[in-house]
Structure formats: C-alpha cells, structure tokens
mmCIF file of C-alpha atoms in Angstrom:
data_model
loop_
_atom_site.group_PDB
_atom_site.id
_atom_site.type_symbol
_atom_site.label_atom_id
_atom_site.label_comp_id
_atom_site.label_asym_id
_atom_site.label_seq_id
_atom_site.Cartn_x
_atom_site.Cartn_y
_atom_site.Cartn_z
ATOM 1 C CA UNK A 1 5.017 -27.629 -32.193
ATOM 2 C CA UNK A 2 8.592 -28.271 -30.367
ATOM 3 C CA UNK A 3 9.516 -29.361 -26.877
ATOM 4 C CA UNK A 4 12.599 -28.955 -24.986
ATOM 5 C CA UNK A 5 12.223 -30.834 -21.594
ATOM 6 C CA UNK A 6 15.256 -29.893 -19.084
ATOM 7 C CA UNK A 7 15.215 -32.606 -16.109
ATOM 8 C CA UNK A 8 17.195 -31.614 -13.154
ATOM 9 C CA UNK A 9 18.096 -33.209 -9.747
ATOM 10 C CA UNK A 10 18.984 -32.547 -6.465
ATOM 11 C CA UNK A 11 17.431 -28.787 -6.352
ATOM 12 C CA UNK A 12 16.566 -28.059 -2.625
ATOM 13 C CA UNK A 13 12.744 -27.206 -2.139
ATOM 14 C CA UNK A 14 13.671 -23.535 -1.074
ATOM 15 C CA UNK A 15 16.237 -23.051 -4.101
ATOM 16 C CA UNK A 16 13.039 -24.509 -6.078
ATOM 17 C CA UNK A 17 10.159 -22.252 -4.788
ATOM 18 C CA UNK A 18 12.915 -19.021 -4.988
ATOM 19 C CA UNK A 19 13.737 -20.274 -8.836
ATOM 20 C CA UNK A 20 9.486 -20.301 -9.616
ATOM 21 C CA UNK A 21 8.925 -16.967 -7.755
ATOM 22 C CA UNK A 22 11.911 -15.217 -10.237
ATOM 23 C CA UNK A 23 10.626 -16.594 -12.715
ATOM 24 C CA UNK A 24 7.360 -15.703 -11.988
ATOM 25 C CA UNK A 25 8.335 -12.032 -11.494
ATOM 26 C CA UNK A 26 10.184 -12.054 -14.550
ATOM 27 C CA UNK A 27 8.259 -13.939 -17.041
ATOM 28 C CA UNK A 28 10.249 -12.280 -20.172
ATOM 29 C CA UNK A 29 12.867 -15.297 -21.774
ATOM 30 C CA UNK A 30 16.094 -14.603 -21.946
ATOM 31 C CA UNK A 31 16.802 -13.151 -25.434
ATOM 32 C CA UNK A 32 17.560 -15.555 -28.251
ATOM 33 C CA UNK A 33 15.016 -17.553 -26.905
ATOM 34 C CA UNK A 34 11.414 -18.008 -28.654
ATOM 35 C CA UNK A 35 8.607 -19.856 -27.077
ATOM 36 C CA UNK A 36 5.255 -20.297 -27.238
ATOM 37 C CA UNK A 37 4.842 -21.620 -23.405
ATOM 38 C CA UNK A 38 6.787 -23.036 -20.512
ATOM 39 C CA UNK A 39 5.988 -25.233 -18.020
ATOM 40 C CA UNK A 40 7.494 -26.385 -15.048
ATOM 41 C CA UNK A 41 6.931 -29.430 -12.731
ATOM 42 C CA UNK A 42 8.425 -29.897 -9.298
ATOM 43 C CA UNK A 43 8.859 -32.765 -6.575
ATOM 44 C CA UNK A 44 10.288 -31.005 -3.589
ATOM 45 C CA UNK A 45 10.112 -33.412 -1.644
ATOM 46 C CA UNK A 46 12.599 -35.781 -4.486
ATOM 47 C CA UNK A 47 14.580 -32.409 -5.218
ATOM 48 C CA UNK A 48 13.340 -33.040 -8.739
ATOM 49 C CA UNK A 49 11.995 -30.369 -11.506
ATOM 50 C CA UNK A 50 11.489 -30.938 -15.069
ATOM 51 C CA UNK A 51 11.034 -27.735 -17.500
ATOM 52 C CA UNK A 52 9.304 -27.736 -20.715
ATOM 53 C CA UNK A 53 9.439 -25.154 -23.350
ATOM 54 C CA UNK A 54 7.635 -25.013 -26.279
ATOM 55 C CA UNK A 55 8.621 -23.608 -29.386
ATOM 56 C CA UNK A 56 6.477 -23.468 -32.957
ATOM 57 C CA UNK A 57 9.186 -24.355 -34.833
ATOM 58 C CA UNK A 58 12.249 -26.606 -34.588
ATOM 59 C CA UNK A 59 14.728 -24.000 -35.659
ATOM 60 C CA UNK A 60 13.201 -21.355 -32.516
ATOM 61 C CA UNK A 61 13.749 -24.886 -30.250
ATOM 62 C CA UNK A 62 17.272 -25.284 -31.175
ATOM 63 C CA UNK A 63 18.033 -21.605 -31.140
ATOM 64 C CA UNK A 64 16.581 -22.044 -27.481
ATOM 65 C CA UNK A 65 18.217 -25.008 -27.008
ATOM 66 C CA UNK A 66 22.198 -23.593 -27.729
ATOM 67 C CA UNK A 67 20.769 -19.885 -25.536
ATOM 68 C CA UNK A 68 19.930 -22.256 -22.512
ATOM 69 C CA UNK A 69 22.955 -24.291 -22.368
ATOM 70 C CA UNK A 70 25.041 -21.587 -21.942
ATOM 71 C CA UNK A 71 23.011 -21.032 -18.679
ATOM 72 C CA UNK A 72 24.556 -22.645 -15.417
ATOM 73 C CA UNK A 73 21.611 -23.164 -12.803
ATOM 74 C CA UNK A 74 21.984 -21.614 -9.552
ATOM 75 C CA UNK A 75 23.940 -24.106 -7.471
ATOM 76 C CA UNK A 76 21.407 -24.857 -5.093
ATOM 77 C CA UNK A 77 18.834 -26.007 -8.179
ATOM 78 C CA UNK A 78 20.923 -29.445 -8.401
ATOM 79 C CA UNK A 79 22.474 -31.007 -11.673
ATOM 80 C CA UNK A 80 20.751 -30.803 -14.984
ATOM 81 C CA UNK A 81 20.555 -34.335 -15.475
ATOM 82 C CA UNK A 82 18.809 -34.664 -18.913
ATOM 83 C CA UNK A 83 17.872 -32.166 -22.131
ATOM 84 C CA UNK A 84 15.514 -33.378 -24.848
ATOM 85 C CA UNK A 85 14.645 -31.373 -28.070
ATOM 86 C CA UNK A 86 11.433 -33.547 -29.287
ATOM 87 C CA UNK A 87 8.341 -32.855 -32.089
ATOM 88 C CA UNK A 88 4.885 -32.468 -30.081
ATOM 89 C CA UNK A 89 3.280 -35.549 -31.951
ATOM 90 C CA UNK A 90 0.027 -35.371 -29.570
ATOM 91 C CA UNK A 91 -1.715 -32.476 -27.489
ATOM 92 C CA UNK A 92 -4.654 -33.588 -26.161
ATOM 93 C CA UNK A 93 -7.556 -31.507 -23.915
ATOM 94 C CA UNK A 94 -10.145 -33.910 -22.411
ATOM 95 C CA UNK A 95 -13.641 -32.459 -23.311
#
C-alpha cells in the first residue's frame, strides 16, 4: 500500500469545515485518481490539515500524485506546505 500525505497551512476553520462537508457530499475522486481510502486531519484552531490518500500501488499514487497537483486549493484553505508520496511499511489495529 501507498501514501500521499498533503500538509497544508493557514486554512481558516470555516474554509476547513466547508472543504470536509464538499467533500463529504461528493465522495467520488476526481478522475485520474485511484485510491483505496482518504483521510483527513484538521487543527482549526492552528489553521492546519493534513490529507492522506492511499493508493494499492505506487504507479495509482503517482498517477494521483501529478492529477492533484494540478489542483489549486480554494484560497481560503491556506498554502500547501508539504506533499509526500511514501510505501505503507506498517498498518497496525490494536486488538
């Protein structure tokens, strides 16, 4: 399994909790893009969110990867401040 972890700062918490509910309503990625989950962490209060995707293979993350970048976030979701394409070494469920 393949990660691509998006870290982006200075989102406002209202730009942030409009960005979860579209996404929410719209749960379908964009085309060209093939994952397997995403996730996404915020800290409104920092203006921070991090989003994970998670791919099965590390041509569908890089395919993902060149589809996303062409993106521009909304303004108001702050500056994407970090990407990272990385192999999921560990997954662990506590029992």
């Amino acid at each position: 399994m393949y990660a691509r972890v998006v870290r982006f700062t200075g989102a406002g918490s209202e730009a942030i909790e409009a960005n979860v509910a579209a996404i929410s309503a719209n749960p379908e990625p964009p085309e060209g893009v093939r994952a397997t989950r995403f996730l996404f962490l915020t800290d409104k209060a920092n203006g921070t969110v991090v989003a994970i995707s998670f791919h099965e293979t590390d041509e569908d993350m890089r395919a993902a990867d060149a589809v996303l970048n062409e993106m521009s976030p909304d303004q108001a979701m702050g500056t994407r401040e970090s990407v990272d394409l990385a192999e999921v070494e560990l997954d662990l469920t506590p029992a």
